[in-house]
Amino acid sequence: MPDLREYAGAGGYAGLRAALKMTPTEVQGMVKAANLRGRGGAGFPTGVKWGAVPLGPAARRPKYLVVNADEMEPGVMKDRLLMEGNPHQLIEGIIIAAHAIEAEHAFIFIRLAYREAAERLRRAIAEATAHGYLGENILGSGFSLDIRVHRSAGRYICGEETALLNALEGKRPIPRAKPPFPQTVGLWGQPTVVNNVETLCNVPHILRNGPEWFRGLSRSADGGTKLYGASGRVRRPGAWELPMGTPLREILEAHAGGMEEGYQLRGLLPGGASTDFLTPAHLDLPMDFASVMGAGSRLGTGTIVVLDDRTCPVSLLISLEQFFARESCGWCTPCREGLPWVVRLLRALEDGDGRQEDIARLEEHTRLLGPGRTFCALAPGAMEPLQSALHYFREDFTRHVTERGCPWRKELVV
Amino acid sequence: MLTEQERHEIDEEVAAVRGHARAAVVEALKVVQRRRGWVSDDDLRDVAACLGMTPAEVDAVATFYNKIFRRRVGRHVLLICDSVSCWIVGYHALLEHLRARWGLELGATTADDRFTLLPVACLGLCEQAPAMLLDGELYGNLTPARLDAILATHE
Ligand SMILES: Cc1cc2nc3c(=O)[nH]c(=O)nc-3n(C[C@H](O)[C@H](O)[C@H](O)COP(=O)(O)O)c2cc1C
Ligand code: SF4
Ligand code: FES
């Protein structure tokens, strides 16, 4: 991991120096022109998000920048690699983003399991402060900022940005109603931006090299590169920074090394547990926001989970839905009651107690817990892998009924 | 009763969050848990008093997080990941091994108080699946043999 001297020697903090010579609005303009879209899962344009924060002497203060480093979505590890690998890159992105919205305090909200990343970030913050990149009057610009690392205590819903704000305030972390959005009423009621780790890691490079350069890195309409990952039965599980829009096949074959000996690709979740399954028919799909959306799924976090031909899709869904059921915050009834019911239906199929109408009941849940039916996006996210599995792996569900149990059972309980 | 040292550590957390005492609640609970392994009803009341919160408010937070323990746990807490990537590549085999070789059951503490085994959501170590968190330390690429070697060093 590079220390400050190595990072600065490789061009680090040049983006910050450039940004401090610009007005906040000019910095926002650069990020808008770069087509940087949020890497936290939803792909919201970053410059536009910043643009909703009130600026100038009339704006309420203090304002906050909050970094979302909760990363608890199953199958996702990209932010950990970014924070452990190069903490100064994130710190620089935070300072630039804070300048762009005129925030005076920043928080990094990091999950408890990432102890190593938290320690490296704390060391980098101390180094940056000692060299005048943080603290009062940064590099003589008149802009001041401090960064505090908040280590959480484990709960997926804290990654939802408004639940995260409640968590930081020391409240029970359930989501808040939107609107108002955090940009106007956020942490302690003050204007706040919540950004993902990877989003902010892109920012120094945009300021240093310009929006055209950044857009040129991409193979799609979205700007820049993306940290793609792969896990499951592939030869080399891992993560790679590649041009945005790199096709699935290239990621899985050239980088992940193809499937492990003796396993065939059956399907995949393109961007974590809350994205719809895709199939081998989609291998030539470019992994950018619009293309994956066009195929009926979402780019999400861009970290691929591979389903092989020796893993039962129904069993895999038990793991997925059990995760969502356990992590539901319990605030709204459809999610709190519906998700455990989904798990029971899946378990019944797996144990040979399932009936044909249970499959229809699962389908019904994908509608009843869908977008607009619940207080936040956790439950609709939980329905994405389920609805697509019911579509692509229908045959497997039916076999669990007709064969009175899981056809894969023997292999699972080795 | 909180120790002098614990009180001092909690006060430092409160000072660090500048005027928002309750924002230190998660850290305060961790201070207690670090020394005692879990948070008892008495500890909870003491933490509440330090932060100017009611015990019910503190408990609403403490019970929400899955790594704050409101029940007694063993000397070592083993959280085994049962999310997708680990589920695919070896969670079941590890669980079976923990049961057969070490007598560990999900949700239970061994009779000698040595280990508590709990399931946990994705640890963000999916490229090194299967993974676990043992006393706050991440371990990946687990096999039954590697598990044996690690657990043997945890008396
Ligand atoms: C249940 C749930 C969990 C989430 N978890 C995370 C997370 O761990 N990290 C993250 O960056 N965004 C997460 N998000 C998305 C955030 O709410 C938010 O959109 C994101 O942090 C915005 O950052 P970006 O604009 O830079 O992408 C989650 C959303 C939901 C509904
Ligand atoms: S959808 Fe689930 S996680 Fe979101 S507010 Fe409702 S109960 Fe909580
Ligand atoms: S799924 Fe086990 S560490 Fe991510």
Coordinates of C-alpha atoms in Angstrom, one line a residue, chain A residues 73-77 80-81 105 111-115 146 148 151-155 157-158 167-173 188 231-233 237-238 305-306 308 311 315-316 319-320 322-323 326-327 329 412, chain B residues 13 16-18 20 22-27 30 53 57 59-61 63-68 82-85 87-90 92-93 96 119-128 133 135-138:
Chain A
E73 CA -24.2 -7.0 0.0
P74 CA -23.4 -10.6 -0.5
G75 CA -20.8 -11.2 -3.3
V76 CA -19.3 -7.7 -3.0
M77 CA -15.8 -6.9 -1.9
R80 CA -12.5 -3.2 0.7
L81 CA -9.8 -3.7 -2.0
H105 CA -16.9 17.6 8.1
R111 CA -18.4 -2.0 8.4
L112 CA -16.9 -3.7 11.5
A113 CA -15.3 -6.6 9.6
Y114 CA -13.0 -4.2 7.7
R115 CA -10.6 -3.6 10.5
D146 CA -11.8 17.0 9.0
R148 CA -13.7 10.9 11.1
R151 CA -16.9 1.7 12.5
S152 CA -20.3 0.1 12.5
A153 CA -21.4 -3.1 14.2
G154 CA -22.9 -5.1 11.5
R155 CA -26.3 -4.7 9.7
I157 CA -29.5 -1.9 6.1
C158 CA -26.9 0.6 7.4
A167 CA -26.8 5.0 12.5
L168 CA -24.2 7.9 12.6
E169 CA -26.5 9.8 14.8
G170 CA -26.7 6.9 17.3
K171 CA -30.3 6.1 16.5
R172 CA -31.8 2.7 15.6
P173 CA -30.7 2.6 11.9
W188 CA -28.5 16.0 12.1
S231 CA -16.7 -15.2 -7.1
G232 CA -18.1 -18.7 -7.1
R233 CA -16.7 -21.7 -9.1
P237 CA -11.9 -15.4 -8.1
G238 CA -10.9 -11.7 -7.7
V305 CA -21.5 -14.1 -8.5
V306 CA -21.3 -17.2 -10.7
D308 CA -22.5 -23.4 -11.7
T311 CA -25.2 -25.9 -7.3
S315 CA -30.8 -23.8 -2.5
L316 CA -28.8 -20.7 -3.6
S319 CA -29.0 -18.4 1.1
L320 CA -30.0 -15.2 -0.7
Q322 CA -32.4 -15.9 4.2
F323 CA -29.8 -13.0 4.1
R326 CA -32.4 -11.7 8.5
E327 CA -31.2 -8.2 7.5
C329 CA -34.9 -3.8 9.5
L412 CA -24.6 -30.6 -1.2
Chain B
E13 CA -15.7 8.8 22.3
A16 CA -14.9 13.0 19.6
V17 CA -18.5 13.4 18.4
R18 CA -18.7 17.0 19.5
H20 CA -23.8 14.7 19.9
R22 CA -25.7 9.7 21.6
A23 CA -23.7 9.4 18.4
A24 CA -21.1 7.6 20.5
V25 CA -23.5 4.8 21.5
V26 CA -22.2 2.1 19.2
E27 CA -18.6 2.8 20.3
K30 CA -18.1 -1.8 21.9
M53 CA -30.0 8.2 27.0
E57 CA -33.0 3.8 23.7
D59 CA -31.2 -1.3 23.9
A60 CA -33.0 -0.3 20.6
V61 CA -29.5 0.2 19.2
T63 CA -30.3 -5.3 19.8
F64 CA -30.2 -4.0 16.2
Y65 CA -26.6 -4.7 15.4
N66 CA -25.6 -8.3 14.9
K67 CA -22.1 -7.9 16.3
I68 CA -23.2 -6.4 19.7
D82 CA -23.4 -18.3 4.9
S83 CA -23.9 -15.8 2.0
V84 CA -23.9 -16.7 -1.7
S85 CA -20.2 -17.0 -2.6
W87 CA -22.5 -21.0 0.2
I88 CA -21.4 -22.1 -3.3
V89 CA -17.8 -23.0 -2.6
G90 CA -17.8 -24.7 0.8
H92 CA -21.8 -26.6 4.2
A93 CA -18.6 -28.6 4.4
E96 CA -20.3 -30.0 9.0
P119 CA -23.9 -17.4 11.1
V120 CA -23.1 -14.1 9.6
A121 CA -23.9 -12.2 6.4
C122 CA -21.2 -11.8 3.6
L123 CA -17.9 -10.6 5.1
G124 CA -16.7 -8.9 2.0
L125 CA -14.1 -11.5 1.4
C126 CA -16.0 -13.3 -1.4
E127 CA -12.9 -13.7 -3.7
Q128 CA -11.4 -15.7 -0.8
L133 CA -14.6 -13.7 11.2
D135 CA -12.6 -12.6 17.3
G136 CA -12.8 -9.7 14.8
E137 CA -10.1 -11.1 12.5
L138 CA -11.0 -12.1 8.9

